[in-house]
mmCIF file of C-alpha atoms and ligand atoms in Angstrom:
data_model
loop_
_atom_site.group_PDB
_atom_site.id
_atom_site.type_symbol
_atom_site.label_atom_id
_atom_site.label_comp_id
_atom_site.label_asym_id
_atom_site.label_seq_id
_atom_site.Cartn_x
_atom_site.Cartn_y
_atom_site.Cartn_z
ATOM 1 C CA MET A 11 0.000 0.000 0.000
ATOM 2 C CA ALA A 12 1.299 3.505 -0.834
ATOM 3 C CA LYS A 13 2.693 5.522 2.080
ATOM 4 C CA GLU A 14 0.211 8.143 3.299
ATOM 5 C CA LEU A 15 1.444 11.585 2.274
ATOM 6 C CA ASN A 16 1.279 14.521 4.691
ATOM 7 C CA PHE A 17 2.463 17.925 3.596
ATOM 8 C CA LYS A 18 1.338 19.769 6.742
ATOM 9 C CA GLN A 19 4.098 20.180 9.304
ATOM 10 C CA GLU A 20 3.473 21.096 12.928
ATOM 11 C CA LEU A 21 4.724 24.638 13.532
ATOM 12 C CA VAL A 22 6.617 26.261 16.405
ATOM 13 C CA GLY A 23 8.981 29.211 16.355
ATOM 14 C CA LEU A 24 10.484 32.280 17.911
ATOM 15 C CA PHE A 25 9.128 35.824 18.291
ATOM 16 C CA GLY A 26 11.683 38.533 19.016
ATOM 17 C CA LYS A 27 13.384 41.646 17.707
ATOM 18 C CA PRO A 28 16.166 41.451 16.701
ATOM 19 C CA VAL A 29 16.239 37.719 15.991
ATOM 20 C CA ALA A 30 18.527 37.278 12.996
ATOM 21 C CA GLU A 31 21.498 36.312 15.204
ATOM 22 C CA ASN A 32 19.485 33.873 17.348
ATOM 23 C CA PRO A 33 20.629 30.266 16.696
ATOM 24 C CA THR A 34 17.717 28.445 18.384
ATOM 25 C CA GLN A 35 16.277 27.210 15.059
ATOM 26 C CA VAL A 36 19.497 25.323 14.299
ATOM 27 C CA MET A 37 19.415 23.244 17.475
ATOM 28 C CA VAL A 38 15.636 22.682 17.542
ATOM 29 C CA GLU A 39 15.396 21.586 13.903
ATOM 30 C CA ALA A 40 18.435 19.302 14.410
ATOM 31 C CA ALA A 41 16.411 17.590 17.167
ATOM 32 C CA PHE A 42 13.299 17.384 14.946
ATOM 33 C CA ARG A 43 15.319 15.684 12.174
ATOM 34 C CA HIS A 44 17.062 13.346 14.610
ATOM 35 C CA HIS A 45 13.768 12.198 16.131
ATOM 36 C CA HIS A 46 11.926 12.049 12.753
ATOM 37 C CA LEU A 47 9.448 14.718 13.832
ATOM 38 C CA ASP A 48 7.740 16.428 10.872
ATOM 39 C CA TRP A 49 7.871 19.801 12.636
ATOM 40 C CA ARG A 50 9.312 23.194 11.678
ATOM 41 C CA TYR A 51 10.765 25.984 13.881
ATOM 42 C CA LEU A 52 10.518 29.438 12.307
ATOM 43 C CA THR A 53 12.518 32.494 13.417
ATOM 44 C CA MET A 54 10.117 35.467 13.214
ATOM 45 C CA GLU A 55 10.943 39.131 13.731
ATOM 46 C CA VAL A 56 7.981 40.702 15.550
ATOM 47 C CA ASP A 57 7.874 44.377 16.416
ATOM 48 C CA PRO A 58 6.563 45.151 19.947
ATOM 49 C CA SER A 59 3.592 47.014 18.418
ATOM 50 C CA ASP A 60 2.611 43.824 16.518
ATOM 51 C CA LEU A 61 2.965 41.327 19.360
ATOM 52 C CA GLY A 62 -0.791 41.008 20.046
ATOM 53 C CA ASP A 63 -1.509 40.402 16.351
ATOM 54 C CA ALA A 64 1.348 37.913 16.153
ATOM 55 C CA VAL A 65 -0.095 35.869 19.055
ATOM 56 C CA LYS A 66 -3.548 36.004 17.405
ATOM 57 C CA GLY A 67 -1.910 34.793 14.196
ATOM 58 C CA ALA A 68 -0.226 31.974 16.090
ATOM 59 C CA ARG A 69 -3.640 30.886 17.418
ATOM 60 C CA ALA A 70 -5.275 31.204 13.975
ATOM 61 C CA MET A 71 -2.551 29.131 12.333
ATOM 62 C CA GLY A 72 -2.550 26.491 15.063
ATOM 63 C CA LEU A 73 1.068 26.918 16.187
ATOM 64 C CA ARG A 74 1.928 24.293 18.801
ATOM 65 C CA GLY A 75 3.883 26.930 20.697
ATOM 66 C CA PHE A 76 6.620 29.512 20.387
ATOM 67 C CA ASN A 77 9.623 30.949 22.181
ATOM 68 C CA CYS A 78 9.754 34.618 23.133
ATOM 69 C CA THR A 79 12.950 36.575 23.367
ATOM 70 C CA ILE A 80 13.844 40.239 23.838
ATOM 71 C CA PRO A 81 11.725 42.418 23.992
ATOM 72 C CA HIS A 82 8.616 40.209 24.390
ATOM 73 C CA LYS A 83 9.232 38.085 27.521
ATOM 74 C CA VAL A 84 7.070 40.229 29.811
ATOM 75 C CA ALA A 85 4.757 41.889 27.267
ATOM 76 C CA VAL A 86 3.502 38.550 25.903
ATOM 77 C CA ILE A 87 1.862 37.629 29.221
ATOM 78 C CA LYS A 88 -1.282 39.714 28.661
ATOM 79 C CA HIS A 89 -1.957 37.820 25.411
ATOM 80 C CA LEU A 90 -1.826 34.353 27.025
ATOM 81 C CA ASP A 91 -4.402 32.118 28.765
ATOM 82 C CA GLY A 92 -2.305 31.176 31.811
ATOM 83 C CA LEU A 93 1.181 30.795 33.294
ATOM 84 C CA GLY A 94 3.279 27.949 34.675
ATOM 85 C CA GLU A 95 4.576 28.237 38.258
ATOM 86 C CA SER A 96 8.035 29.692 37.666
ATOM 87 C CA ALA A 97 6.886 32.011 34.857
ATOM 88 C CA GLU A 98 4.319 33.364 37.307
ATOM 89 C CA VAL A 99 6.959 33.968 40.009
ATOM 90 C CA MET A 100 9.411 35.533 37.528
ATOM 91 C CA GLY A 101 6.801 37.539 35.648
ATOM 92 C CA ALA A 102 8.485 36.533 32.381
ATOM 93 C CA VAL A 103 7.800 33.935 29.670
ATOM 94 C CA ASN A 104 10.263 32.515 27.179
ATOM 95 C CA CYS A 105 8.232 29.527 25.991
ATOM 96 C CA VAL A 106 4.525 29.424 25.109
ATOM 97 C CA VAL A 107 2.852 26.026 24.899
ATOM 98 C CA ASN A 108 -0.448 25.318 23.129
ATOM 99 C CA ARG A 109 -2.212 22.975 25.556
ATOM 100 C CA GLY A 110 -5.539 21.963 24.016
ATOM 101 C CA GLY A 111 -5.990 25.384 22.394
ATOM 102 C CA ARG A 112 -4.924 27.354 25.497
ATOM 103 C CA PHE A 113 -1.650 29.280 25.239
ATOM 104 C CA ILE A 114 0.231 28.758 28.518
ATOM 105 C CA GLY A 115 3.403 30.738 29.281
ATOM 106 C CA GLU A 116 6.359 28.858 30.739
ATOM 107 C CA ASN A 117 9.897 29.922 31.532
ATOM 108 C CA THR A 118 12.522 27.346 30.564
ATOM 109 C CA ASP A 119 15.644 29.581 30.835
ATOM 110 C CA GLY A 120 16.243 28.877 34.512
ATOM 111 C CA LYS A 121 15.099 25.252 34.218
ATOM 112 C CA GLY A 122 17.691 24.731 31.459
ATOM 113 C CA PHE A 123 20.357 26.172 33.718
ATOM 114 C CA VAL A 124 19.258 23.929 36.593
ATOM 115 C CA THR A 125 19.474 20.822 34.355
ATOM 116 C CA ALA A 126 22.992 21.801 33.260
ATOM 117 C CA LEU A 127 24.039 22.300 36.915
ATOM 118 C CA GLU A 128 22.332 19.120 38.136
ATOM 119 C CA ASN A 129 24.388 17.169 35.578
ATOM 120 C CA ILE A 130 27.406 18.201 37.688
ATOM 121 C CA THR A 131 26.179 18.596 41.285
ATOM 122 C CA ASP A 132 23.122 18.314 43.547
ATOM 123 C CA ILE A 133 21.627 21.800 44.052
ATOM 124 C CA ARG A 134 19.972 21.120 47.418
ATOM 125 C CA GLY A 135 21.638 23.021 50.258
ATOM 126 C CA LYS A 136 24.103 24.794 47.956
ATOM 127 C CA ARG A 137 25.410 28.331 48.571
ATOM 128 C CA ILE A 138 25.369 30.320 45.337
ATOM 129 C CA VAL A 139 26.664 33.670 44.082
ATOM 130 C CA ILE A 140 24.940 35.197 41.038
ATOM 131 C CA PHE A 141 26.373 38.166 39.148
ATOM 132 C CA GLY A 142 23.564 40.119 37.462
ATOM 133 C CA ALA A 143 19.897 40.851 38.155
ATOM 134 C CA GLY A 144 18.391 41.001 34.652
ATOM 135 C CA GLY A 145 16.102 38.482 32.974
ATOM 136 C CA ALA A 146 18.632 35.635 32.943
ATOM 137 C CA ALA A 147 19.631 36.157 36.604
ATOM 138 C CA ARG A 148 15.982 36.308 37.633
ATOM 139 C CA ALA A 149 15.149 33.052 35.852
ATOM 140 C CA ILE A 150 18.225 31.293 37.246
ATOM 141 C CA GLY A 151 17.724 32.625 40.794
ATOM 142 C CA VAL A 152 14.081 31.538 40.977
ATOM 143 C CA GLU A 153 14.754 28.019 39.613
ATOM 144 C CA LEU A 154 17.795 27.495 41.859
ATOM 145 C CA ALA A 155 15.671 28.510 44.839
ATOM 146 C CA ILE A 156 12.826 26.173 43.786
ATOM 147 C CA ALA A 157 15.434 23.390 43.297
ATOM 148 C CA GLY A 158 16.509 23.765 46.961
ATOM 149 C CA ALA A 159 19.558 26.064 47.041
ATOM 150 C CA SER A 160 20.028 27.310 50.623
ATOM 151 C CA VAL A 161 21.723 30.695 50.129
ATOM 152 C CA ILE A 162 21.789 33.010 47.090
ATOM 153 C CA THR A 163 23.889 36.188 47.035
ATOM 154 C CA ILE A 164 23.111 38.619 44.214
ATOM 155 C CA LEU A 165 25.702 41.109 42.964
ATOM 156 C CA ASN A 166 24.649 43.689 40.407
ATOM 157 C CA ARG A 167 25.992 46.925 38.963
ATOM 158 C CA SER A 168 22.778 48.847 39.660
ATOM 159 C CA SER A 169 21.491 48.251 43.172
ATOM 160 C CA GLY A 170 17.772 48.769 42.410
ATOM 161 C CA ARG A 171 17.459 45.667 40.237
ATOM 162 C CA GLY A 172 19.713 43.650 42.562
ATOM 163 C CA GLU A 173 17.694 44.497 45.678
ATOM 164 C CA GLU A 174 14.450 43.755 43.823
ATOM 165 C CA LEU A 175 15.649 40.273 42.836
ATOM 166 C CA ALA A 176 16.838 39.446 46.374
ATOM 167 C CA GLU A 177 13.449 40.571 47.716
ATOM 168 C CA LEU A 178 11.572 38.502 45.126
ATOM 169 C CA LEU A 179 13.538 35.401 46.130
ATOM 170 C CA ASN A 180 12.996 36.013 49.854
ATOM 171 C CA THR A 181 9.268 36.630 49.540
ATOM 172 C CA ARG A 182 8.349 34.010 46.905
ATOM 173 C CA THR A 183 10.744 31.129 47.702
ATOM 174 C CA ASP A 184 12.382 29.457 50.732
ATOM 175 C CA VAL A 185 15.940 30.508 49.863
ATOM 176 C CA ASP A 186 17.937 32.918 52.039
ATOM 177 C CA ALA A 187 18.755 35.696 49.530
ATOM 178 C CA SER A 188 20.711 38.919 49.893
ATOM 179 C CA PHE A 189 22.009 41.699 47.679
ATOM 180 C CA VAL A 190 25.631 42.830 47.876
ATOM 181 C CA PRO A 191 26.667 46.003 46.012
ATOM 182 C CA TRP A 192 29.253 45.102 43.342
ATOM 183 C CA LYS A 193 32.302 47.296 43.884
ATOM 184 C CA GLY A 194 35.746 46.376 42.510
ATOM 185 C CA ASP A 195 36.821 42.749 42.093
ATOM 186 C CA PHE A 196 34.528 40.586 44.239
ATOM 187 C CA ALA A 197 36.348 38.042 46.406
ATOM 188 C CA VAL A 198 34.191 34.890 46.411
ATOM 189 C CA PRO A 199 33.911 33.589 50.014
ATOM 190 C CA GLY A 200 35.455 30.148 50.509
ATOM 191 C CA ASN A 201 32.133 28.557 51.569
ATOM 192 C CA ILE A 202 30.456 29.252 48.210
ATOM 193 C CA ASP A 203 29.661 26.176 46.069
ATOM 194 C CA VAL A 204 28.488 27.720 42.776
ATOM 195 C CA VAL A 205 29.340 31.021 41.037
ATOM 196 C CA VAL A 206 27.207 32.184 38.095
ATOM 197 C CA ASN A 207 27.843 34.995 35.631
ATOM 198 C CA ALA A 208 24.306 35.960 34.570
ATOM 199 C CA THR A 209 25.301 39.364 33.161
ATOM 200 C CA SER A 210 25.894 40.048 29.474
ATOM 201 C CA ILE A 211 29.617 40.657 30.131
ATOM 202 C CA GLY A 212 31.728 38.664 27.652
ATOM 203 C CA LEU A 213 29.105 38.439 24.900
ATOM 204 C CA TYR A 214 30.413 38.732 21.329
ATOM 205 C CA PRO A 215 31.975 41.065 20.191
ATOM 206 C CA ASP A 216 33.174 42.074 23.669
ATOM 207 C CA VAL A 217 34.975 38.753 24.059
ATOM 208 C CA ASP A 218 37.847 39.955 26.277
ATOM 209 C CA ALA A 219 35.520 41.392 28.949
ATOM 210 C CA ARG A 220 35.051 39.488 32.205
ATOM 211 C CA PRO A 221 32.980 40.124 35.333
ATOM 212 C CA ALA A 222 34.855 41.898 38.153
ATOM 213 C CA VAL A 223 35.845 38.874 40.236
ATOM 214 C CA ASP A 224 39.027 38.255 42.212
ATOM 215 C CA VAL A 225 40.183 35.212 40.234
ATOM 216 C CA GLY A 226 42.454 34.213 43.127
ATOM 217 C CA SER A 227 39.346 33.591 45.277
ATOM 218 C CA LEU A 228 38.026 30.843 42.933
ATOM 219 C CA ARG A 229 38.656 27.401 44.450
ATOM 220 C CA PRO A 230 38.746 23.955 42.765
ATOM 221 C CA ASN A 231 35.700 22.792 44.786
ATOM 222 C CA MET A 232 33.538 25.526 43.188
ATOM 223 C CA VAL A 233 31.358 25.117 40.088
ATOM 224 C CA VAL A 234 31.555 28.182 37.843
ATOM 225 C CA ALA A 235 28.867 28.821 35.229
ATOM 226 C CA ASP A 236 28.468 31.443 32.521
ATOM 227 C CA VAL A 237 25.262 32.241 30.622
ATOM 228 C CA ILE A 238 27.107 33.691 27.610
ATOM 229 C CA PRO A 239 26.455 31.355 24.655
ATOM 230 C CA ASN A 240 28.646 33.183 22.132
ATOM 231 C CA PRO A 241 31.554 32.638 22.554
ATOM 232 C CA PRO A 242 30.950 29.652 24.866
ATOM 233 C CA GLU A 243 34.509 29.754 26.213
ATOM 234 C CA THR A 244 34.420 33.206 27.825
ATOM 235 C CA ARG A 245 37.363 34.695 29.673
ATOM 236 C CA PHE A 246 35.515 34.001 32.928
ATOM 237 C CA ILE A 247 35.180 30.320 31.995
ATOM 238 C CA GLN A 248 38.879 30.209 31.061
ATOM 239 C CA ASP A 249 39.883 31.828 34.389
ATOM 240 C CA ALA A 250 37.718 29.336 36.294
ATOM 241 C CA GLN A 251 39.256 26.419 34.415
ATOM 242 C CA SER A 252 42.749 27.706 35.262
ATOM 243 C CA ALA A 253 41.693 27.834 38.931
ATOM 244 C CA GLY A 254 40.683 24.155 38.722
ATOM 245 C CA CYS A 255 36.910 24.769 38.966
ATOM 246 C CA ARG A 256 34.337 22.616 37.176
ATOM 247 C CA VAL A 257 32.622 24.811 34.570
ATOM 248 C CA ILE A 258 29.306 25.099 32.693
ATOM 249 C CA ASP A 259 29.289 27.233 29.559
ATOM 250 C CA GLY A 260 26.347 29.172 28.106
ATOM 251 C CA LEU A 261 25.600 26.449 25.552
ATOM 252 C CA GLY A 262 24.708 24.148 28.474
ATOM 253 C CA MET A 263 21.862 26.471 29.489
ATOM 254 C CA LEU A 264 20.803 27.189 25.898
ATOM 255 C CA VAL A 265 20.615 23.515 24.922
ATOM 256 C CA ASN A 266 18.828 22.410 28.089
ATOM 257 C CA GLN A 267 16.171 25.140 27.914
ATOM 258 C CA GLY A 268 15.620 24.000 24.310
ATOM 259 C CA VAL A 269 15.278 20.376 25.441
ATOM 260 C CA ILE A 270 12.545 21.372 27.912
ATOM 261 C CA GLY A 271 10.726 23.468 25.271
ATOM 262 C CA ILE A 272 10.689 20.552 22.814
ATOM 263 C CA GLU A 273 9.407 18.264 25.590
ATOM 264 C CA TYR A 274 6.577 20.716 26.323
ATOM 265 C CA TRP A 275 5.607 21.034 22.654
ATOM 266 C CA THR A 276 6.066 17.467 21.355
ATOM 267 C CA GLY A 277 6.067 15.193 24.424
ATOM 268 C CA ILE A 278 9.412 13.764 23.253
ATOM 269 C CA THR A 279 12.662 14.215 25.188
ATOM 270 C CA PRO A 280 15.195 15.179 22.531
ATOM 271 C CA ASP A 281 18.856 14.184 22.482
ATOM 272 C CA ALA A 282 20.743 17.132 24.036
ATOM 273 C CA ALA A 283 24.049 16.013 22.475
ATOM 274 C CA VAL A 284 22.575 16.281 18.951
ATOM 275 C CA MET A 285 21.377 19.811 19.727
ATOM 276 C CA ARG A 286 24.698 20.909 21.223
ATOM 277 C CA HIS A 287 26.584 19.459 18.257
ATOM 278 C CA ALA A 288 24.387 21.468 15.838
ATOM 279 C CA LEU A 289 25.230 24.684 17.725
ATOM 280 C CA GLU A 290 28.935 23.862 17.885
ATOM 281 C CA GLU A 291 28.885 23.433 14.114
ATOM 282 C CA VAL A 292 27.371 26.881 13.507
ATOM 283 C CA PHE A 293 29.738 28.514 16.010
ATOM 284 C CA GLY A 294 32.700 26.677 14.439
ATOM 285 C CA ILE A 295 33.896 25.057 17.680
HETATM 286 N N1 LIG Z 3 22.601 30.637 27.497
HETATM 287 C C1 LIG Z 3 21.298 30.898 27.479
HETATM 288 O O1 LIG Z 3 20.448 30.035 27.233
HETATM 289 C C2 LIG Z 3 20.838 32.280 27.812
HETATM 290 C C3 LIG Z 3 19.479 32.531 28.080
HETATM 291 C C4 LIG Z 3 19.083 33.842 28.394
HETATM 292 C C5 LIG Z 3 20.046 34.846 28.400
HETATM 293 N N2 LIG Z 3 21.346 34.561 28.124
HETATM 294 C C6 LIG Z 3 22.387 35.601 28.139
HETATM 295 O O2 LIG Z 3 22.300 36.266 29.374
HETATM 296 C C7 LIG Z 3 22.806 37.576 29.225
HETATM 297 C C8 LIG Z 3 21.930 38.512 30.048
HETATM 298 O O3 LIG Z 3 20.630 38.507 29.496
HETATM 299 P P1 LIG Z 3 19.433 39.219 30.249
HETATM 300 O O4 LIG Z 3 18.204 38.867 29.506
HETATM 301 O O5 LIG Z 3 19.516 38.951 31.694
HETATM 302 O O6 LIG Z 3 19.805 40.775 29.963
HETATM 303 P P2 LIG Z 3 19.341 42.013 30.819
HETATM 304 O O7 LIG Z 3 18.000 41.794 31.417
HETATM 305 O O8 LIG Z 3 19.581 43.191 29.940
HETATM 306 O O9 LIG Z 3 20.398 42.079 32.057
HETATM 307 C C9 LIG Z 3 21.759 42.309 31.839
HETATM 308 C C10 LIG Z 3 22.511 42.161 33.151
HETATM 309 O O10 LIG Z 3 23.907 42.335 32.902
HETATM 310 C C11 LIG Z 3 24.397 43.426 33.709
HETATM 311 N N3 LIG Z 3 25.450 44.117 32.977
HETATM 312 C C12 LIG Z 3 25.467 44.380 31.637
HETATM 313 N N4 LIG Z 3 26.629 45.012 31.321
HETATM 314 C C13 LIG Z 3 27.339 45.141 32.467
HETATM 315 C C14 LIG Z 3 28.611 45.683 32.793
HETATM 316 N N5 LIG Z 3 29.389 46.225 31.855
HETATM 317 N N6 LIG Z 3 29.040 45.633 34.079
HETATM 318 C C15 LIG Z 3 28.267 45.068 35.037
HETATM 319 N N7 LIG Z 3 27.031 44.525 34.792
HETATM 320 C C16 LIG Z 3 26.596 44.570 33.532
HETATM 321 C C17 LIG Z 3 23.188 44.298 33.969
HETATM 322 O O11 LIG Z 3 23.396 45.102 35.107
HETATM 323 P P3 LIG Z 3 22.468 46.404 35.371
HETATM 324 O O12 LIG Z 3 21.190 45.893 35.997
HETATM 325 O O13 LIG Z 3 23.276 47.231 36.288
HETATM 326 O O14 LIG Z 3 22.240 47.035 34.023
HETATM 327 C C18 LIG Z 3 22.131 43.201 34.199
HETATM 328 O O15 LIG Z 3 22.261 42.631 35.481
HETATM 329 C C19 LIG Z 3 22.804 37.880 27.732
HETATM 330 O O16 LIG Z 3 24.147 37.993 27.299
HETATM 331 C C20 LIG Z 3 22.160 36.664 27.091
HETATM 332 O O17 LIG Z 3 22.840 36.297 25.891
HETATM 333 C C21 LIG Z 3 21.753 33.300 27.838
#
């Protein structure tokens, strides 16, 4: 009997502006091919003034979901039908999932980071320093707290955002959070288990920049993580490796948040190694 033909792919994608430099499509479509899923992931530039129409269009065209990136992570919420737990605490959505016709906002950024860290160490009871208080730091802080970290210290250039994040963590989770003003090179206390750069310092093309940290205070028992995906081997990661620390690069977070998004949309757990390999190919590493 002739094979049944189906020319209608399931659609997911990305709304953002700018988006041309965003490599998510490469890793997601690599997973679709690997798992023989007849799905497509489209990278769509959506102006903030068109976001409501874009979400209506997504409903009309039956998209199975979509990622949101800058500047839509907060603004998209008013166009959705509900929020997952961590997206609700963070007040930001990076992954929308069509669940039976209802668009539910999730946040997979921090969950991806947690998966990458849990591959190396148990998070429960850990003492953690986070540099930064923007969207990435917020997502990571909330998920680390939900995953059972005991202490989170936030350092940030501007104190308003840093204090706000520490307060959010203290009021909405069980973690013991505090804000420390970031002045000069920060000496990481010896009892810290995990150090995270969640700022944009080190992002291409500013590849020689590194967060103000006293490199001599990094100890081999610490795990050091960086959110910067491009280049994955930042100066901070190199310094941490020289100090003997175990490291997690920004591709770890990027790939694992993508894994969770694909799980939400398709129900299939994709092969993270296939996705990472696809990104390494485009970044030439
Ligand atoms: N790997 C992944 O999957 C993944 C996912 C999401 C984001 N990211 C990366 O995370 C980075 C941050 O994204 P975001 O959404 O959090 O951005 P954001 O909301 O704009 O926050 C940027 C953060 O970096 C700090 N910062 C920027 N330049 C600085 C400098 N020169 N000195 C000190 N602090 C500085 C800001 O401090 P102020 O508050 O003082 O401005 C703020 O805390 C981006 O590079 C993005 O590529 C990676």
